[in-house]
Amino acid sequence: MKYVIVGGVAGGATAAARLRRLDEECEIILFEKGDHISYANCGLPYFIGDVISEKKSLLLQTPISFGNRYDVDVRVKNEVVDIDTENKTVNVKNLLNGKEYQEKFDKLILSPGAQPIIPPLVGIKSERIFTLRNVSDTDRIKLQAVTQFNQLKEVVVIGAGFIGLEMVENLHALGYHITVIEKARQVMPNVDSSIAAAVQKELKNHNVTLLLNHEVKSFETEADRIRIDVGKVQKIEADFVILSIGVKANTKLAEAAGLAIGQHGIQVNEYLQTSNSDIYALGDAIEFPHPLSGIPYCNFLAGPANRQARICADNLVLENKIKYNGSVATAIAKIFNLTVGSTGLSERYLQQHNIDYLTSITHPFSHATYYPGAKQMTIKINFSPESGQLLGAQVVGEEGVDKRLDLLASVVSRQGNIFDLIDIEHAYAPPYSSAKDPVAYAGYVAENILTKRVVPMQWHELKAILAQNNWQDEYFLLDVRSAMEVKNGMIEGAVNYPVDELREFVDDIPQDKKIIVYCAVGMRGYIASRILMQSGFNQVYNLSGGYKTYQLMKN
């Protein structure tokens, strides 16, 4: 059996290695149009920022070492330009000498990855504009931009997704002042606004300039600088620009070969087989139904690509025995002192696709507060109002975020519910967690909402209410924090009855109004809500995430 693989990064190289482990006798040819295979592309920003000092640390295998270990014919700087599905051949161009040749295959694996989105703007081809997708891009940024284009010590990063913000941190470490331009109204458009707000605050704390809800119009390059026109403000001058507005599936080769292409990428079945039974595809180039919504999408993450590669190789050798179940898109990033991550479906996605949901925001600590160094985090979960199925979760904080995100992702991926969060058995010792872990705590809060022991109100709902001129005719806003906390600020129009004294003031609270309760993060608000609901008040709402979330979001 002769296998030909197109693309030699995470997916293609993993598939080749797995094929060899399963079949010592087969012939494997791996084509990669770039200079490198099997490199750690997620580590590229950290090499630019000198966190990773040696480039060789990112090169997990060289073409020679990989070829020798797995007996694979590795051909870098060779681009597959055409597929003849009828004769089962690929046309290949040697990029070193320009010559083209053919290679036959029995089975073909496509792992061409994704390509950066580059809008057709005036000046976009400037030598001072860089994208970051591979090792060669990294070399250009490291050698050309950082060492040569540094007269002003100003950099503009266009796009505030995960990669863009990782670049912000690493360029900031080199001494640059960074301006971030983002078309959306928030950074990290794939997470919800209450999580993004914490990231925005962290960026501002590090003197990063944020131009949100701004769109680049054009570029103008002079001898020693580049000007970026964003329309709403004066033109911004910088040493160079990092363009990070996203990627799209590289489907050009598959489309030319007549393979079925979906709305986002190459269509594959559950065995990762394309519309041609002898051709399989994986990685960034494919679309696959989301396990929760059933809607096809592209998942530009290394973890799923590696899993797909293993499954794909198994199915080629074992003739379609293993199904790929999809990915819930679990992602994480370090942004200065914060870690932010998400899994499953965001609130924005749920709204766009008319999926009913409830949401909850909690602010637990990373470990027992009596043990030194506990850090507060934010956990936001979205869940079904009927079954309690966990639809998505997002976490941001300084410590313990990755651990909690992984636990949440495991429940989301197996389509578990909020009760599963409560039932997870956590490792507990004061330096690592609390007896009631933050994930369990999020589950308890969600259970109270689902069983209607408390009715949450979101920050944006309260903001809309307070914008009404006569809101106090219908609502009574109750602050149940301590008098000391209130001295440091409270929501205008609120009345303060501390929760420990609330029973003494029950008769002073109007029965004919809707009561909105809030505390610092929601816990005391829940206690106050239970007191009022069991004292004859029929319409009581607890502000989700409390004063902490409201203050972060109100502006």
Coordinates of C-alpha atoms in Angstrom, one line a residue, residues 14-500:
T14 CA 1.3 12.6 13.1
A15 CA -0.6 10.6 10.4
A16 CA 2.6 9.5 8.8
A17 CA 4.1 8.3 12.1
R18 CA 0.9 6.4 13.1
L19 CA 0.7 4.8 9.7
R20 CA 4.3 3.5 10.1
R21 CA 3.6 2.1 13.6
L22 CA 0.6 0.2 12.2
D23 CA 2.2 -1.0 9.0
E24 CA 5.9 -1.6 8.6
E25 CA 5.6 -2.6 5.0
C26 CA 3.7 0.3 3.4
E27 CA 5.3 3.1 1.4
I28 CA 4.7 6.6 2.8
I29 CA 5.5 9.9 1.0
L30 CA 5.1 13.2 2.9
F31 CA 5.0 16.4 0.9
E32 CA 5.5 19.8 2.6
K33 CA 5.8 23.0 0.6
G34 CA 7.6 24.7 3.5
D35 CA 11.1 24.2 4.9
H36 CA 10.0 22.4 8.1
I37 CA 7.8 19.6 9.3
S38 CA 6.4 18.7 12.7
Y39 CA 7.1 22.0 14.4
A40 CA 5.4 23.6 17.4
N41 CA 3.6 26.4 15.7
C42 CA 1.8 27.3 19.0
G43 CA 5.2 28.2 20.4
L44 CA 6.1 30.7 17.7
P45 CA 5.0 33.9 19.5
Y46 CA 7.2 32.9 22.5
F47 CA 10.3 32.5 20.4
I48 CA 9.7 36.0 19.0
G49 CA 9.5 37.3 22.6
D50 CA 12.6 35.4 23.7
V51 CA 10.7 33.3 26.2
I52 CA 11.9 30.4 24.1
S53 CA 15.5 31.3 23.3
E54 CA 16.4 28.5 20.8
K55 CA 14.5 28.0 17.6
K56 CA 15.5 24.4 17.5
S57 CA 13.4 23.8 20.6
L58 CA 10.3 24.4 18.3
L59 CA 11.5 21.9 15.6
L60 CA 10.3 18.7 17.1
Q61 CA 11.7 16.7 14.1
T62 CA 13.8 17.6 11.1
P63 CA 12.9 16.1 7.7
I64 CA 16.0 13.8 8.0
S65 CA 15.4 12.6 11.6
F66 CA 11.7 12.0 11.0
G67 CA 12.3 10.2 7.8
N68 CA 15.0 8.0 9.4
R69 CA 12.9 7.1 12.4
Y70 CA 9.7 6.3 10.6
D71 CA 11.0 5.3 7.2
V72 CA 9.0 8.0 5.5
D73 CA 10.0 9.7 2.3
V74 CA 9.9 13.3 3.5
R75 CA 10.0 15.9 0.7
V76 CA 10.1 19.5 1.9
K77 CA 9.9 22.4 -0.5
N78 CA 7.7 20.2 -2.7
E79 CA 4.2 21.5 -3.3
V80 CA 1.3 19.3 -4.5
V81 CA -0.4 21.5 -7.1
D82 CA -3.0 19.1 -8.5
I83 CA -4.7 15.8 -7.8
D84 CA -5.9 13.5 -10.6
T85 CA -8.5 11.5 -8.8
E86 CA -9.3 9.2 -11.7
N87 CA -5.7 8.0 -12.2
K88 CA -4.8 8.4 -8.5
T89 CA -1.8 10.7 -9.0
V90 CA -0.6 14.0 -7.6
N91 CA 1.2 16.6 -9.5
V92 CA 4.1 18.0 -7.5
K93 CA 6.2 21.1 -8.0
N94 CA 9.8 21.1 -6.6
L95 CA 10.0 24.7 -5.3
L96 CA 13.8 24.5 -5.3
N97 CA 14.2 24.0 -9.1
G98 CA 10.7 24.7 -10.4
K99 CA 10.3 21.2 -12.0
E100 CA 7.1 19.3 -11.8
Y101 CA 6.5 15.6 -11.6
Q102 CA 3.8 13.0 -10.8
E103 CA 3.5 10.6 -8.0
K104 CA 1.0 7.7 -7.7
F105 CA -1.0 6.8 -4.6
D106 CA -3.3 4.1 -3.3
K107 CA -4.6 6.4 -0.5
L108 CA -4.2 10.1 -0.1
I109 CA -4.3 12.2 3.1
L110 CA -4.9 15.9 2.8
S111 CA -3.6 18.1 5.7
P112 CA -3.0 21.4 4.0
G113 CA -3.9 23.5 7.0
A114 CA -5.2 27.0 7.0
Q115 CA -4.0 30.3 5.5
P116 CA -4.1 33.8 7.0
I117 CA -6.9 36.1 6.0
I118 CA -5.4 39.1 4.2
P119 CA -8.0 41.7 3.2
P120 CA -7.5 43.5 -0.2
L121 CA -6.6 46.9 1.4
V122 CA -4.4 49.6 -0.1
G123 CA -0.8 49.1 1.0
I124 CA -1.4 45.6 2.4
K125 CA 1.7 44.2 0.6
S126 CA 4.1 46.5 2.6
E127 CA 7.3 44.8 3.8
R128 CA 6.4 46.2 7.2
I129 CA 3.2 44.0 7.5
F130 CA 3.7 40.5 8.8
T131 CA 1.5 37.5 9.4
L132 CA 2.5 34.6 11.7
R133 CA 1.7 31.1 10.6
N134 CA 4.9 29.1 10.3
V135 CA 8.6 29.1 11.1
S136 CA 9.5 31.2 8.1
D137 CA 7.0 33.9 9.2
T138 CA 8.7 33.8 12.6
D139 CA 12.1 34.3 11.1
R140 CA 10.9 37.3 9.1
I141 CA 9.4 38.9 12.2
K142 CA 12.4 38.0 14.4
L143 CA 15.1 39.0 12.0
Q144 CA 13.6 41.8 10.0
A145 CA 10.9 43.4 12.1
V146 CA 12.5 43.2 15.5
T147 CA 16.1 43.9 14.5
Q148 CA 15.6 46.4 11.6
F149 CA 12.2 48.1 11.9
N150 CA 12.6 49.5 15.4
Q151 CA 13.0 53.2 15.0
L152 CA 9.8 54.2 16.8
K153 CA 9.4 51.2 19.1
E154 CA 5.8 51.1 18.1
V155 CA 3.9 48.1 16.8
V156 CA 0.3 47.7 15.7
V157 CA -1.4 44.4 16.1
I158 CA -4.5 44.0 13.9
G159 CA -6.9 41.4 15.4
A160 CA -7.4 40.6 19.0
G161 CA -7.8 36.9 18.9
F162 CA -5.7 34.4 20.9
I163 CA -2.7 34.5 18.6
G164 CA -2.8 38.3 18.2
L165 CA -2.9 38.9 22.0
E166 CA -0.1 36.4 22.5
M167 CA 2.0 38.4 20.1
V168 CA 1.1 41.6 22.1
E169 CA 2.5 40.1 25.2
N170 CA 5.7 38.9 23.6
L171 CA 6.4 42.1 21.7
H172 CA 5.6 44.1 24.8
A173 CA 8.4 42.0 26.5
L174 CA 10.8 43.3 23.9
G175 CA 10.1 46.9 24.8
Y176 CA 7.5 47.9 22.2
H177 CA 4.4 49.9 22.8
I178 CA 1.5 48.1 21.3
T179 CA -1.7 49.4 19.8
V180 CA -4.4 46.7 19.1
I181 CA -7.0 47.4 16.5
E182 CA -10.0 45.1 16.6
K183 CA -13.1 45.3 14.4
A184 CA -15.3 43.8 17.1
R185 CA -16.4 45.6 20.2
Q186 CA -14.2 43.5 22.4
V187 CA -11.0 41.5 22.4
M188 CA -11.2 37.8 21.9
P189 CA -14.5 37.8 20.0
N190 CA -14.9 34.1 20.5
V191 CA -15.5 34.6 24.3
D192 CA -18.3 36.4 26.0
S193 CA -18.0 40.1 26.9
S194 CA -17.8 39.5 30.7
I195 CA -14.7 37.4 30.2
A196 CA -13.2 39.6 27.5
A197 CA -13.5 42.6 29.8
A198 CA -11.1 41.1 32.3
V199 CA -8.6 40.6 29.5
Q200 CA -9.1 44.2 28.3
K201 CA -8.4 45.5 31.8
E202 CA -5.2 43.5 32.0
L203 CA -4.0 44.8 28.6
K204 CA -4.7 48.4 29.7
N205 CA -2.8 47.7 33.0
H206 CA 0.2 47.0 30.7
N207 CA -0.2 50.2 28.8
V208 CA -1.5 48.5 25.6
T209 CA -3.7 50.9 23.6
L210 CA -7.0 49.3 22.5
L211 CA -8.9 50.5 19.5
L212 CA -12.0 48.4 19.6
N213 CA -14.9 48.7 17.1
H214 CA -12.3 50.1 14.7
E215 CA -11.6 48.9 11.2
V216 CA -8.4 49.5 9.2
K217 CA -9.0 51.3 5.9
S218 CA -5.5 51.4 4.4
F219 CA -1.8 51.4 4.9
E220 CA 0.9 53.9 3.8
T221 CA 4.6 53.0 4.0
E222 CA 7.4 55.4 4.1
A223 CA 11.1 54.8 4.4
D224 CA 11.2 54.2 8.1
R225 CA 7.6 53.7 9.2
I226 CA 4.1 52.6 8.3
R227 CA 0.9 54.6 8.8
I228 CA -2.4 52.8 9.4
D229 CA -5.7 54.6 8.6
V230 CA -8.5 53.5 10.9
G231 CA -10.9 56.2 9.9
K232 CA -12.3 57.1 13.3
V233 CA -9.0 58.5 14.6
Q234 CA -5.9 60.0 13.2
K235 CA -3.5 57.8 11.3
I236 CA -1.3 55.7 13.6
E237 CA 2.4 55.4 13.0
A238 CA 4.3 52.2 13.8
D239 CA 7.6 50.4 13.1
F240 CA 5.6 47.4 11.7
V241 CA 2.3 45.7 11.8
I242 CA 1.3 42.2 12.8
L243 CA -1.8 41.1 10.9
S244 CA -3.8 38.6 12.9
I245 CA -7.4 38.8 11.8
G246 CA -7.9 35.1 11.5
V247 CA -7.4 32.2 9.1
K248 CA -9.4 30.2 6.7
A249 CA -9.3 26.6 5.6
N250 CA -7.0 25.9 2.7
T251 CA -9.4 24.1 0.4
K252 CA -7.9 25.1 -3.0
L253 CA -6.3 21.8 -3.8
A254 CA -9.4 19.8 -2.7
E255 CA -11.8 22.0 -4.6
A256 CA -9.8 21.7 -7.8
A257 CA -9.9 17.9 -7.4
G258 CA -13.7 18.0 -7.3
L259 CA -14.0 17.0 -3.7
A260 CA -17.1 18.2 -1.8
I261 CA -16.5 21.5 0.0
G262 CA -18.8 22.8 2.7
Q263 CA -19.4 26.3 3.8
H264 CA -16.2 26.5 5.8
G265 CA -13.9 23.7 4.7
I266 CA -13.5 20.2 3.1
Q267 CA -16.4 18.0 3.9
V268 CA -15.5 14.6 5.6
N269 CA -17.6 11.9 7.1
E270 CA -17.2 10.5 10.6
Y271 CA -14.2 8.4 9.4
L272 CA -12.5 11.6 8.0
Q273 CA -13.1 10.4 4.5
T274 CA -13.8 12.9 1.8
S275 CA -16.4 12.5 -1.0
N276 CA -13.7 10.4 -2.7
S277 CA -13.3 7.1 -0.8
D278 CA -9.6 7.0 -1.5
I279 CA -8.9 10.5 -0.1
Y280 CA -9.0 11.5 3.6
A281 CA -8.6 14.9 5.1
L282 CA -7.9 16.3 8.5
G283 CA -6.8 19.4 10.5
D284 CA -7.5 23.0 9.9
A285 CA -8.7 22.4 6.3
I286 CA -11.8 20.3 7.2
E287 CA -15.2 21.2 8.5
F288 CA -17.0 18.9 10.9
P289 CA -20.3 19.2 12.8
H290 CA -20.0 20.6 16.3
P291 CA -20.9 17.8 18.8
L292 CA -23.4 20.1 20.6
S293 CA -25.1 22.1 17.8
G294 CA -24.6 19.8 14.8
I295 CA -23.5 22.8 12.8
P296 CA -20.4 22.3 10.7
Y297 CA -17.4 24.5 11.5
C298 CA -13.6 24.6 11.2
N299 CA -11.6 24.0 14.4
F300 CA -8.2 25.7 14.1
L301 CA -6.6 23.9 17.0
A302 CA -3.6 21.6 17.3
G303 CA -5.1 19.1 19.7
P304 CA -8.0 18.0 17.5
A305 CA -5.7 17.9 14.5
N306 CA -3.5 15.4 16.2
R307 CA -6.4 13.3 17.3
Q308 CA -7.8 13.4 13.8
A309 CA -4.5 12.3 12.3
R310 CA -4.3 9.2 14.5
I311 CA -7.9 8.3 13.7
C312 CA -7.3 8.9 10.0
A313 CA -4.3 6.6 10.0
D314 CA -6.2 3.9 11.9
N315 CA -9.1 4.0 9.4
L316 CA -6.8 3.7 6.4
V317 CA -5.2 0.5 7.8
L318 CA -8.2 -0.9 9.6
E319 CA -10.7 0.2 6.9
N320 CA -12.9 2.6 8.7
K321 CA -13.3 1.2 12.2
I322 CA -12.9 4.4 14.3
K323 CA -15.3 7.3 14.3
Y324 CA -14.3 10.9 14.9
N325 CA -16.8 12.5 17.2
G326 CA -15.8 16.2 16.7
S327 CA -14.3 18.8 19.0
V328 CA -15.9 21.3 21.4
A329 CA -13.1 23.8 20.6
T330 CA -11.3 24.0 24.0
A331 CA -8.8 26.8 23.8
I332 CA -6.5 28.6 26.3
A333 CA -4.1 31.5 26.2
K334 CA -1.8 33.4 28.5
I335 CA -2.2 37.2 28.4
F336 CA 0.4 38.8 30.7
N337 CA -0.6 37.7 34.2
L338 CA -4.0 36.3 33.2
T339 CA -4.9 32.9 31.7
V340 CA -8.1 32.8 29.7
G341 CA -9.8 29.8 28.2
S342 CA -13.1 28.6 26.7
T343 CA -14.8 25.4 25.7
G344 CA -18.1 24.6 24.0
L345 CA -20.6 27.2 22.9
S346 CA -20.4 30.9 23.8
E347 CA -23.4 33.0 24.7
R348 CA -23.0 34.8 21.4
Y349 CA -23.1 31.6 19.4
L350 CA -26.2 30.4 21.3
Q351 CA -28.0 33.6 20.5
Q352 CA -27.0 33.5 16.9
H353 CA -28.4 30.0 16.4
N354 CA -31.5 30.5 18.6
I355 CA -30.5 27.9 21.2
D356 CA -32.2 28.3 24.5
Y357 CA -29.8 28.6 27.5
L358 CA -29.2 29.9 31.0
T359 CA -26.0 31.5 32.1
S360 CA -24.2 31.9 35.4
I361 CA -21.1 33.9 36.5
T362 CA -19.1 33.0 39.6
H363 CA -15.9 34.5 41.1
P364 CA -14.3 31.7 43.2
F365 CA -10.7 31.5 44.4
S366 CA -8.0 29.3 43.0
H367 CA -7.5 27.6 46.4
A368 CA -8.5 27.8 50.0
T369 CA -8.4 31.5 51.0
Y370 CA -6.8 30.8 54.4
Y371 CA -3.8 29.4 52.5
P372 CA -1.6 32.3 51.2
G373 CA -1.7 33.4 47.6
A374 CA -5.3 32.5 46.6
K375 CA -6.3 34.3 43.4
Q376 CA -9.8 35.1 42.4
M377 CA -11.0 33.8 39.0
T378 CA -14.2 34.2 36.9
I379 CA -16.1 31.2 35.6
K380 CA -19.0 31.7 33.2
I381 CA -21.1 28.7 32.2
N382 CA -23.9 28.3 29.7
F383 CA -26.4 25.5 30.2
S384 CA -29.7 24.2 29.0
P385 CA -32.8 25.5 30.8
E386 CA -34.5 22.2 30.5
S387 CA -32.0 19.4 31.1
G388 CA -29.1 21.4 32.6
Q389 CA -26.7 20.1 29.9
L390 CA -23.5 22.1 30.0
L391 CA -23.3 23.9 26.7
G392 CA -20.1 26.0 27.2
A393 CA -17.8 27.4 29.8
Q394 CA -15.2 30.2 30.0
V395 CA -12.6 30.9 32.7
V396 CA -10.2 33.8 33.3
G397 CA -7.9 34.4 36.2
E398 CA -4.3 34.3 37.4
E399 CA -4.0 30.8 38.8
G400 CA -5.7 27.5 38.4
V401 CA -7.6 28.4 35.2
D402 CA -6.2 25.5 33.1
K403 CA -7.2 22.9 35.6
R404 CA -10.8 24.1 35.8
L405 CA -11.1 24.6 32.1
D406 CA -10.1 21.0 31.5
L407 CA -12.6 19.7 34.0
L408 CA -15.4 21.8 32.4
A409 CA -14.3 20.7 28.9
S410 CA -14.5 17.0 29.9
V411 CA -18.2 17.5 30.9
V412 CA -19.0 19.6 27.8
S413 CA -17.4 17.0 25.4
R414 CA -19.4 14.1 26.8
Q415 CA -22.5 16.2 26.8
G416 CA -22.8 16.1 30.6
N417 CA -24.8 18.5 32.7
I418 CA -24.4 20.9 35.5
F419 CA -25.0 18.1 38.1
D420 CA -21.9 16.4 36.7
L421 CA -19.9 19.5 37.8
I422 CA -21.1 18.9 41.3
D423 CA -20.3 15.2 41.2
I424 CA -16.7 15.5 40.0
E425 CA -14.3 14.3 42.6
H426 CA -11.6 16.9 42.9
A427 CA -8.1 16.6 44.4
Y428 CA -8.2 18.9 47.4
A429 CA -5.5 20.3 49.7
P430 CA -5.4 24.0 50.7
P431 CA -2.5 25.0 48.3
Y432 CA -4.4 23.6 45.3
S433 CA -8.2 24.0 45.8
S434 CA -11.0 24.3 48.3
A435 CA -13.2 21.6 49.7
K436 CA -15.8 23.1 47.4
D437 CA -13.8 23.4 44.2
P438 CA -14.6 26.3 41.8
V439 CA -16.0 23.9 39.2
A440 CA -18.3 22.3 41.8
Y441 CA -19.2 25.8 43.0
A442 CA -20.2 26.8 39.5
G443 CA -22.4 23.6 39.4
Y444 CA -24.1 24.4 42.7
V445 CA -25.0 27.9 41.5
A446 CA -26.3 26.6 38.2
E447 CA -28.4 24.0 40.1
N448 CA -29.9 26.8 42.2
I449 CA -30.8 28.6 39.0
L450 CA -32.2 25.5 37.2
T451 CA -34.4 24.6 40.2
K452 CA -35.5 28.2 40.5
R453 CA -34.2 28.6 44.1
V454 CA -32.7 31.8 42.8
V455 CA -33.5 33.9 39.7
P456 CA -30.4 35.5 38.2
M457 CA -30.2 38.9 36.5
Q458 CA -27.4 39.6 34.2
W459 CA -25.3 42.8 34.2
H460 CA -26.7 44.0 30.9
E461 CA -30.3 43.5 32.0
L462 CA -29.6 45.6 35.1
K463 CA -27.9 48.2 33.0
A464 CA -30.9 48.5 30.7
I465 CA -33.2 48.8 33.7
L466 CA -31.2 51.6 35.3
A467 CA -31.2 53.5 32.0
Q468 CA -34.9 54.0 32.4
N469 CA -36.0 57.3 33.9
N470 CA -38.6 55.9 36.3
W471 CA -37.0 52.5 37.0
Q472 CA -37.6 52.9 40.8
D473 CA -41.3 52.8 40.2
E474 CA -41.1 49.1 39.4
Y475 CA -37.8 48.0 41.0
F476 CA -36.1 48.1 44.3
L477 CA -32.3 47.8 44.2
L478 CA -30.9 46.1 47.3
D479 CA -27.2 46.1 48.2
V480 CA -26.5 43.4 50.8
R481 CA -22.7 44.1 51.2
S482 CA -21.2 45.4 54.4
A483 CA -21.2 49.1 55.2
M484 CA -17.5 49.2 54.8
E485 CA -17.7 47.8 51.3
V486 CA -20.4 50.3 50.4
K487 CA -18.1 53.2 51.3
N488 CA -15.9 52.2 48.4
G489 CA -18.7 52.5 45.9
M490 CA -22.2 51.2 45.2
I491 CA -24.7 51.2 42.3
E492 CA -26.5 54.5 42.2
G493 CA -30.0 54.2 43.5
A494 CA -29.4 51.1 45.7
V495 CA -30.4 50.8 49.3
N496 CA -27.9 49.1 51.6
Y497 CA -29.2 46.4 54.1
P498 CA -26.3 44.1 54.9
V499 CA -27.2 40.4 54.6
D500 CA -26.5 39.7 58.2

